[in-house]
Structure formats: structure tokens, C-alpha cells
mmCIF file of C-alpha atoms and ligand atoms in Angstrom:
data_model
loop_
_atom_site.group_PDB
_atom_site.id
_atom_site.type_symbol
_atom_site.label_atom_id
_atom_site.label_comp_id
_atom_site.label_asym_id
_atom_site.label_seq_id
_atom_site.Cartn_x
_atom_site.Cartn_y
_atom_site.Cartn_z
ATOM 1 C CA MET A 181 1.154 4.775 24.139
ATOM 2 C CA SER A 182 1.670 8.439 25.174
ATOM 3 C CA LYS A 183 0.399 11.361 23.122
ATOM 4 C CA LYS A 184 2.465 12.585 20.143
ATOM 5 C CA VAL A 185 4.310 15.862 20.700
ATOM 6 C CA THR A 186 2.889 18.455 18.312
ATOM 7 C CA VAL A 187 4.147 21.620 16.641
ATOM 8 C CA PRO A 188 1.701 23.835 18.647
ATOM 9 C CA GLU A 189 3.004 22.201 21.837
ATOM 10 C CA ILE A 190 6.606 23.105 20.902
ATOM 11 C CA LEU A 191 5.564 26.672 20.052
ATOM 12 C CA GLY A 192 3.695 26.946 23.356
ATOM 13 C CA ALA A 193 6.690 25.735 25.371
ATOM 14 C CA LYS A 194 8.672 28.935 24.767
ATOM 15 C CA GLY A 195 9.261 30.705 28.069
ATOM 16 C CA LYS A 196 7.441 27.954 29.990
ATOM 17 C CA ARG A 197 9.725 24.911 29.921
ATOM 18 C CA LYS A 198 12.938 23.779 28.205
ATOM 19 C CA ILE A 199 12.544 21.780 24.996
ATOM 20 C CA THR A 200 14.657 18.655 24.363
ATOM 21 C CA GLU A 201 15.807 17.482 20.945
ATOM 22 C CA LEU A 202 18.224 14.697 20.011
ATOM 23 C CA THR A 203 19.328 13.178 16.743
ATOM 24 C CA ALA A 204 18.322 9.599 15.889
ATOM 25 C CA TYR A 205 19.040 7.567 12.784
ATOM 26 C CA ASP A 206 17.458 4.178 13.405
ATOM 27 C CA TYR A 207 14.506 2.313 14.916
ATOM 28 C CA PRO A 208 16.065 1.044 18.186
ATOM 29 C CA THR A 209 17.485 4.473 19.075
ATOM 30 C CA ALA A 210 14.115 6.086 18.339
ATOM 31 C CA LEU A 211 12.389 3.599 20.668
ATOM 32 C CA LEU A 212 14.867 4.360 23.472
ATOM 33 C CA ALA A 213 14.763 8.142 22.986
ATOM 34 C CA ASP A 214 10.981 8.008 22.941
ATOM 35 C CA LYS A 215 10.979 6.120 26.254
ATOM 36 C CA SER A 216 13.293 8.758 27.759
ATOM 37 C CA GLY A 217 10.703 11.433 26.961
ATOM 38 C CA ILE A 218 12.764 13.531 24.503
ATOM 39 C CA ASP A 219 10.424 15.995 22.726
ATOM 40 C CA MET A 220 11.867 15.972 19.194
ATOM 41 C CA LEU A 221 13.991 13.507 17.214
ATOM 42 C CA LEU A 222 16.027 14.977 14.377
ATOM 43 C CA VAL A 223 17.134 12.602 11.651
ATOM 44 C CA GLY A 224 20.148 14.828 11.071
ATOM 45 C CA ASP A 225 22.353 14.815 8.010
ATOM 46 C CA SER A 226 25.095 14.227 10.619
ATOM 47 C CA LEU A 227 24.090 10.667 9.659
ATOM 48 C CA ALA A 228 26.802 11.045 7.008
ATOM 49 C CA MET A 229 29.527 11.432 9.632
ATOM 50 C CA VAL A 230 28.457 9.468 12.704
ATOM 51 C CA VAL A 231 26.742 6.508 11.004
ATOM 52 C CA LEU A 232 28.138 6.293 7.479
ATOM 53 C CA GLY A 233 31.721 7.379 8.183
ATOM 54 C CA HIS A 234 31.978 10.329 5.751
ATOM 55 C CA GLU A 235 34.221 13.343 6.428
ATOM 56 C CA ASP A 236 31.373 15.873 6.353
ATOM 57 C CA THR A 237 27.610 16.099 5.888
ATOM 58 C CA LEU A 238 27.645 16.710 2.131
ATOM 59 C CA SER A 239 27.714 13.080 1.040
ATOM 60 C CA VAL A 240 24.164 12.035 1.926
ATOM 61 C CA GLY A 241 21.198 12.558 -0.366
ATOM 62 C CA MET A 242 17.445 12.124 -0.253
ATOM 63 C CA THR A 243 17.610 8.321 -0.621
ATOM 64 C CA GLU A 244 19.687 7.778 2.531
ATOM 65 C CA MET A 245 17.852 10.458 4.514
ATOM 66 C CA LEU A 246 14.414 9.032 3.683
ATOM 67 C CA HIS A 247 15.558 5.484 4.452
ATOM 68 C CA HIS A 248 16.694 6.494 7.964
ATOM 69 C CA THR A 249 13.757 8.847 8.566
ATOM 70 C CA ARG A 250 11.325 5.989 7.914
ATOM 71 C CA ALA A 251 13.119 3.829 10.497
ATOM 72 C CA VAL A 252 13.051 6.589 13.137
ATOM 73 C CA SER A 253 9.376 7.367 12.443
ATOM 74 C CA ARG A 254 8.502 3.710 13.047
ATOM 75 C CA GLY A 255 10.146 3.869 16.499
ATOM 76 C CA ALA A 256 8.910 7.281 17.645
ATOM 77 C CA SER A 257 5.332 7.070 18.779
ATOM 78 C CA ARG A 258 5.635 10.131 21.057
ATOM 79 C CA ALA A 259 8.504 12.349 19.892
ATOM 80 C CA LEU A 260 8.024 14.752 16.989
ATOM 81 C CA VAL A 261 10.204 13.509 14.113
ATOM 82 C CA ILE A 262 12.111 16.041 11.999
ATOM 83 C CA GLY A 263 13.767 15.078 8.705
ATOM 84 C CA ASP A 264 16.922 17.064 7.904
ATOM 85 C CA MET A 265 16.999 18.226 4.288
ATOM 86 C CA PRO A 266 20.336 17.140 2.776
ATOM 87 C CA PHE A 267 22.740 19.310 0.794
ATOM 88 C CA MET A 268 21.304 20.371 -2.594
ATOM 89 C CA SER A 269 17.817 19.036 -1.856
ATOM 90 C CA TYR A 270 16.460 22.570 -1.309
ATOM 91 C CA GLN A 271 19.008 25.122 -2.593
ATOM 92 C CA ALA A 272 18.457 24.922 -6.370
ATOM 93 C CA SER A 273 14.803 25.979 -6.561
ATOM 94 C CA VAL A 274 11.710 26.559 -4.458
ATOM 95 C CA GLU A 275 9.853 23.896 -6.439
ATOM 96 C CA GLN A 276 12.470 21.218 -5.836
ATOM 97 C CA ALA A 277 12.693 22.191 -2.158
ATOM 98 C CA LEU A 278 8.930 21.839 -1.776
ATOM 99 C CA ILE A 279 8.816 18.441 -3.484
ATOM 100 C CA ASN A 280 11.677 17.106 -1.367
ATOM 101 C CA ALA A 281 10.219 18.492 1.871
ATOM 102 C CA GLY A 282 6.928 16.798 1.001
ATOM 103 C CA ARG A 283 8.735 13.473 0.512
ATOM 104 C CA PHE A 284 10.004 13.627 4.105
ATOM 105 C CA LEU A 285 6.383 13.693 5.298
ATOM 106 C CA SER A 286 4.768 11.321 2.786
ATOM 107 C CA GLU A 287 7.600 8.758 2.374
ATOM 108 C CA GLY A 288 9.676 9.305 5.535
ATOM 109 C CA ARG A 289 6.551 9.781 7.723
ATOM 110 C CA ALA A 290 8.352 12.681 9.475
ATOM 111 C CA ASN A 291 6.282 15.370 11.180
ATOM 112 C CA ALA A 292 8.486 18.288 10.075
ATOM 113 C CA VAL A 293 11.643 19.145 8.136
ATOM 114 C CA LYS A 294 14.762 21.172 8.965
ATOM 115 C CA LEU A 295 16.900 23.145 6.562
ATOM 116 C CA GLU A 296 19.997 25.286 6.960
ATOM 117 C CA GLY A 297 20.258 28.991 6.181
ATOM 118 C CA GLY A 298 18.800 32.398 6.993
ATOM 119 C CA ALA A 299 17.139 34.982 4.755
ATOM 120 C CA ARG A 300 18.387 33.213 1.612
ATOM 121 C CA VAL A 301 16.086 30.202 2.207
ATOM 122 C CA VAL A 302 12.994 32.192 3.190
ATOM 123 C CA PRO A 303 11.222 31.612 -0.201
ATOM 124 C CA GLN A 304 11.622 27.831 0.245
ATOM 125 C CA ILE A 305 10.360 27.985 3.850
ATOM 126 C CA ARG A 306 7.333 30.094 2.897
ATOM 127 C CA ALA A 307 6.356 27.599 0.193
ATOM 128 C CA MET A 308 6.682 24.656 2.632
ATOM 129 C CA VAL A 309 4.702 26.337 5.403
ATOM 130 C CA GLU A 310 1.974 27.305 2.887
ATOM 131 C CA ALA A 311 1.824 23.636 1.862
ATOM 132 C CA GLY A 312 1.323 22.640 5.508
ATOM 133 C CA ILE A 313 4.849 21.369 6.146
ATOM 134 C CA PRO A 314 6.258 22.421 9.550
ATOM 135 C CA VAL A 315 9.818 23.756 9.242
ATOM 136 C CA GLN A 316 12.663 24.037 11.737
ATOM 137 C CA GLY A 317 15.270 26.642 10.751
ATOM 138 C CA HIS A 318 19.016 26.322 11.403
ATOM 139 C CA ILE A 319 21.494 29.220 11.549
ATOM 140 C CA GLY A 320 24.956 29.954 12.968
ATOM 141 C CA LEU A 321 27.393 27.198 12.060
ATOM 142 C CA THR A 322 25.501 25.448 9.276
ATOM 143 C CA PRO A 323 27.700 22.434 8.424
ATOM 144 C CA GLN A 324 26.548 22.213 4.773
ATOM 145 C CA SER A 325 28.281 25.615 4.286
ATOM 146 C CA ALA A 326 31.432 24.737 6.246
ATOM 147 C CA ALA A 327 33.596 25.288 3.149
ATOM 148 C CA GLN A 328 32.297 28.859 2.927
ATOM 149 C CA PHE A 329 33.149 29.447 6.619
ATOM 150 C CA GLY A 330 36.610 27.887 6.228
ATOM 151 C CA GLY A 331 35.711 24.893 8.451
ATOM 152 C CA PHE A 332 33.558 24.064 11.479
ATOM 153 C CA LYS A 333 34.001 27.455 13.173
ATOM 154 C CA VAL A 334 32.037 29.410 15.794
ATOM 155 C CA GLN A 335 29.853 32.025 14.056
ATOM 156 C CA GLY A 336 28.498 35.444 15.085
ATOM 157 C CA LYS A 337 31.700 36.571 16.804
ATOM 158 C CA THR A 338 31.634 40.166 15.561
ATOM 159 C CA ALA A 339 28.883 42.750 16.147
ATOM 160 C CA GLU A 340 28.117 42.774 12.388
ATOM 161 C CA ALA A 341 27.890 38.973 12.184
ATOM 162 C CA ALA A 342 25.695 38.906 15.302
ATOM 163 C CA LYS A 343 23.360 41.458 13.724
ATOM 164 C CA VAL A 344 23.043 39.277 10.601
ATOM 165 C CA LEU A 345 22.180 36.286 12.833
ATOM 166 C CA ILE A 346 19.433 38.214 14.618
ATOM 167 C CA ASP A 347 18.017 39.442 11.278
ATOM 168 C CA ASP A 348 18.167 35.895 9.879
ATOM 169 C CA ALA A 349 16.357 34.480 12.912
ATOM 170 C CA GLN A 350 13.634 37.100 12.578
ATOM 171 C CA ALA A 351 13.285 36.341 8.853
ATOM 172 C CA LEU A 352 12.921 32.603 9.627
ATOM 173 C CA ALA A 353 10.334 33.224 12.337
ATOM 174 C CA ASP A 354 8.391 35.574 10.019
ATOM 175 C CA ALA A 355 8.502 32.928 7.261
ATOM 176 C CA GLY A 356 6.731 30.512 9.627
ATOM 177 C CA CYS A 357 9.457 28.307 11.161
ATOM 178 C CA PHE A 358 8.144 26.657 14.344
ATOM 179 C CA SER A 359 11.619 26.612 15.908
ATOM 180 C CA ILE A 360 15.173 27.608 15.028
ATOM 181 C CA VAL A 361 18.399 25.690 15.716
ATOM 182 C CA LEU A 362 21.278 27.987 16.734
ATOM 183 C CA GLU A 363 24.602 26.212 16.255
ATOM 184 C CA ALA A 364 28.009 27.264 17.611
ATOM 185 C CA ILE A 365 27.427 30.914 18.422
ATOM 186 C CA PRO A 366 28.369 32.934 21.550
ATOM 187 C CA SER A 367 25.868 32.481 24.419
ATOM 188 C CA SER A 368 25.154 36.212 24.642
ATOM 189 C CA ILE A 369 24.162 36.338 20.947
ATOM 190 C CA ALA A 370 21.959 33.250 21.348
ATOM 191 C CA GLU A 371 20.202 35.013 24.242
ATOM 192 C CA MET A 372 19.614 38.094 22.066
ATOM 193 C CA VAL A 373 18.219 35.928 19.255
ATOM 194 C CA THR A 374 16.007 34.037 21.743
ATOM 195 C CA GLU A 375 14.564 37.315 23.030
ATOM 196 C CA ALA A 376 14.113 38.704 19.522
ATOM 197 C CA VAL A 377 11.980 35.879 18.097
ATOM 198 C CA SER A 378 8.568 34.560 19.122
ATOM 199 C CA VAL A 379 9.408 30.928 18.271
ATOM 200 C CA PRO A 380 11.617 28.597 20.350
ATOM 201 C CA THR A 381 15.362 28.568 19.760
ATOM 202 C CA ILE A 382 17.117 25.214 20.084
ATOM 203 C CA GLY A 383 20.800 25.536 20.894
ATOM 204 C CA ILE A 384 23.773 23.342 20.088
ATOM 205 C CA GLY A 385 26.916 25.094 21.255
ATOM 206 C CA ALA A 386 24.846 28.241 21.862
ATOM 207 C CA GLY A 387 24.797 28.325 25.669
ATOM 208 C CA PRO A 388 22.047 27.951 28.263
ATOM 209 C CA GLY A 389 19.900 30.900 27.196
ATOM 210 C CA CYS A 390 18.110 29.068 24.378
ATOM 211 C CA ASP A 391 14.583 27.705 24.706
ATOM 212 C CA GLY A 392 15.843 24.141 24.224
ATOM 213 C CA GLN A 393 18.905 22.074 23.389
ATOM 214 C CA VAL A 394 19.828 19.517 20.723
ATOM 215 C CA LEU A 395 22.808 17.141 20.598
ATOM 216 C CA VAL A 396 23.946 14.313 18.359
ATOM 217 C CA VAL A 397 22.965 11.029 20.043
ATOM 218 C CA HIS A 398 26.343 9.372 19.322
ATOM 219 C CA ASP A 399 28.039 12.237 21.207
ATOM 220 C CA VAL A 400 25.654 11.963 24.177
ATOM 221 C CA LEU A 401 26.236 8.212 24.453
ATOM 222 C CA GLY A 402 29.990 8.289 23.788
ATOM 223 C CA LEU A 403 29.865 6.335 20.556
ATOM 224 C CA PHE A 404 31.801 8.687 18.267
ATOM 225 C CA ASP A 405 35.130 10.289 19.125
ATOM 226 C CA ARG A 406 36.564 11.214 15.719
ATOM 227 C CA PHE A 407 35.413 14.813 16.150
ATOM 228 C CA VAL A 408 34.174 16.008 19.559
ATOM 229 C CA PRO A 409 33.306 19.718 19.643
ATOM 230 C CA ARG A 410 33.663 21.691 22.901
ATOM 231 C CA PHE A 411 29.889 21.934 23.287
ATOM 232 C CA VAL A 412 29.391 18.164 23.536
ATOM 233 C CA LYS A 413 28.657 16.596 26.923
ATOM 234 C CA ARG A 414 29.014 12.821 27.104
ATOM 235 C CA TYR A 415 26.402 11.306 29.391
ATOM 236 C CA ALA A 416 27.735 7.753 28.892
ATOM 237 C CA LYS A 417 30.765 6.006 27.437
ATOM 238 C CA LEU A 418 29.110 3.193 25.544
ATOM 239 C CA ASP A 419 32.164 2.681 23.327
ATOM 240 C CA ASP A 420 34.097 1.127 26.249
ATOM 241 C CA LEU A 421 31.110 -1.036 27.238
ATOM 242 C CA ILE A 422 30.687 -2.266 23.659
ATOM 243 C CA ILE A 423 34.375 -3.070 23.190
ATOM 244 C CA GLU A 424 34.352 -4.977 26.489
ATOM 245 C CA ALA A 425 31.214 -6.969 25.561
ATOM 246 C CA LEU A 426 32.518 -7.832 22.084
ATOM 247 C CA GLY A 427 35.907 -8.857 23.488
ATOM 248 C CA LYS A 428 34.185 -11.142 26.024
ATOM 249 C CA TYR A 429 32.108 -12.751 23.231
ATOM 250 C CA LYS A 430 35.256 -13.376 21.146
ATOM 251 C CA GLU A 431 37.057 -14.874 24.156
ATOM 252 C CA GLU A 432 34.159 -17.213 25.063
ATOM 253 C CA VAL A 433 33.818 -18.460 21.477
ATOM 254 C CA GLU A 434 37.559 -19.072 21.223
ATOM 255 C CA GLN A 435 37.554 -20.951 24.555
ATOM 256 C CA SER A 436 34.401 -22.964 23.663
ATOM 257 C CA ILE A 437 32.522 -21.417 26.620
ATOM 258 C CA PHE A 438 29.809 -20.012 24.349
ATOM 259 C CA PRO A 439 27.372 -21.417 23.376
ATOM 260 C CA GLY A 440 26.641 -23.330 26.603
ATOM 261 C CA PRO A 441 23.791 -25.820 27.121
ATOM 262 C CA GLU A 442 21.375 -22.982 28.006
ATOM 263 C CA HIS A 443 21.884 -21.500 24.514
ATOM 264 C CA SER A 444 21.646 -24.829 22.633
ATOM 265 C CA PHE A 445 18.767 -27.005 21.394
ATOM 266 C CA VAL A 446 18.540 -30.718 22.296
ATOM 267 C CA LEU A 447 17.114 -33.589 20.335
ATOM 268 C CA ASN A 448 14.667 -35.666 22.434
ATOM 269 C CA GLU A 449 15.966 -39.022 23.665
ATOM 270 C CA GLN A 450 13.783 -41.149 21.367
ATOM 271 C CA GLU A 451 14.972 -39.384 18.221
ATOM 272 C CA ALA A 452 18.555 -39.403 19.484
ATOM 273 C CA LYS A 453 18.368 -43.201 19.932
ATOM 274 C CA LYS A 454 17.272 -43.622 16.296
ATOM 275 C CA LEU A 455 20.421 -41.822 15.282
ATOM 276 C CA GLY A 456 22.553 -43.839 17.697
ATOM 277 C CA LYS A 457 23.318 -40.661 19.590
ATOM 278 C CA SER A 458 22.195 -41.490 23.167
HETATM 279 O O1 KIV B 673 22.583 17.054 11.349
HETATM 280 C C1 KIV B 673 22.529 17.314 12.561
HETATM 281 O O2 KIV B 673 22.761 16.481 13.432
HETATM 282 C C2 KIV B 673 22.164 18.678 12.936
HETATM 283 C C3 KIV B 673 22.212 19.031 14.391
HETATM 284 C C4 KIV B 673 23.603 19.166 14.817
HETATM 285 C C5 KIV B 673 21.403 20.219 14.710
HETATM 286 O O3 KIV B 673 21.861 19.466 12.099
#
């Protein structure tokens, strides 16, 4: 078993090597991602859309997130596991945020949590970091606030908005975040943010200038095509492979090809005789 990736290791990677992060929602995917050497596995609230079939990320709560985080933690012996705090699990009060963040570590066995927002969530982040809970920040297009943005839209497109992003990133780094996800912002702004903060930035739709990258595993593998943002690169098209395999199974069952003798159990001759079956 290889050594677990740690928070100090991620912090130390800035400027030295690129950091890799991927979402995962279940045990088999965590095992595979771990074998591929990915640094961090995020049990994202994108679970709502790519696994549970909801329209947005607002429909999952602590129960679902903890259930899936536990499964991923069981499969990830090397990668650092991050539990994504769902909508309204951290916004209402610092106390509630701290209790819920703690549950990701104690019940979900995650190594860190992620939450969306800039300066407005700094009190929550400070309380978590003081309690010994590593936190990944997330700014730019924060899907839990999509209604406020008028949809899933690129952020930081004006000089004023870019300035707010840089200030937010600095506030998150000062509050103790060990890394910050930058989602759907212009590459030049992501580069400015990356230079401005001492902690690694992890981009998704934020260009090549970030310290690392994160993608949704279903997008990488070609398993979800209901909503494919421009920043997604598909490294496989497993949907076609799966449809082909399932179609072949159906055909072989219908034509009595499966199961063949190699997939069946036989009664020994003596017992068969007793039943008049030889
Ligand atoms: O929920 C998620 O998958 C995320 C990533 C897109 C960063 O937050």
C-alpha cells in the first residue's frame, strides 16, 4: 500500500509539480483512481447531478454526502479524500458548519472538506481550521449559488469582478485553506489569483496557469452527456462501451448463448443417477 497523500504534501507541491484532483462517489471508482495515482479525490456535491439525476447540486444533503464519502474513503488508501459540504450545511451558522464539517471526518472518514464561497464563509473556515479540519476553498462559478449568477456562467469577466475574486482567494488563504478551487474563470485571472496566494489553486475551467486541475470523473470517462461544459476533456467514451456490452448480454440471453457450460454448475454423475438425470 503506498503512502497517503497529506495536506502538507499538497501545500508543498505549489510551484514544484502539478496537483491532480478528480471527483469520486463510490468504492470501485476510488480504487481505480487511487491506482492511477490521482492526488486528491473530491466527493463532490455534483453527486446530485451525475449520479442521482437531479437538475442541480442543491438536492443533496448531509445524509447522501456522508454515505458516498464513506464509500470513497474505504477505496482510497493513497489519495487524500475531500468531502464537499452540501447546500445549507454550512451557510446558516458557524456552529452548524463546524459540526457538519466534523461529521465528514468522523463519520465519512474524509481527510478534508470543501465549501463554496469567498470572504462570506471565512468565519466558518477559521472555526474548522482551528478545530483541526483541513479546508479546500472554492470560488468563481460556485454551483450552489447558480441562481444568484443567473445560471452556470463564467465568472470574473470584468476588472471589478476579477478584483473581488483575488480578494476572496486571499481571504480564503489567510483563513487557512490548504488549497482553493477556481471554477469557470478566465485563464488570465486564474493566473493572477495563483500568483497572489501562497496555497495551491486547483482549476476547473480556469486554464493551465493553476497549480493543479480537477474534473468530474463521469466527464473524464464519458459517462455523462446531459451537460458538458467547454472545459471538459473526455479521456474515454465508456458510455458506448457500456451500451455495447449490455446489448451483447441481452442478445446472448435472448438467443440462449449465455449462460454456457463454463458459467454453469454440474451435479456429479452419482447424484444425477439418483435423480434419473444421467
Ligand atoms: O461538486 C463538484 O464536483 C465540484 C467540482 C466541480 C470542483 O465542486
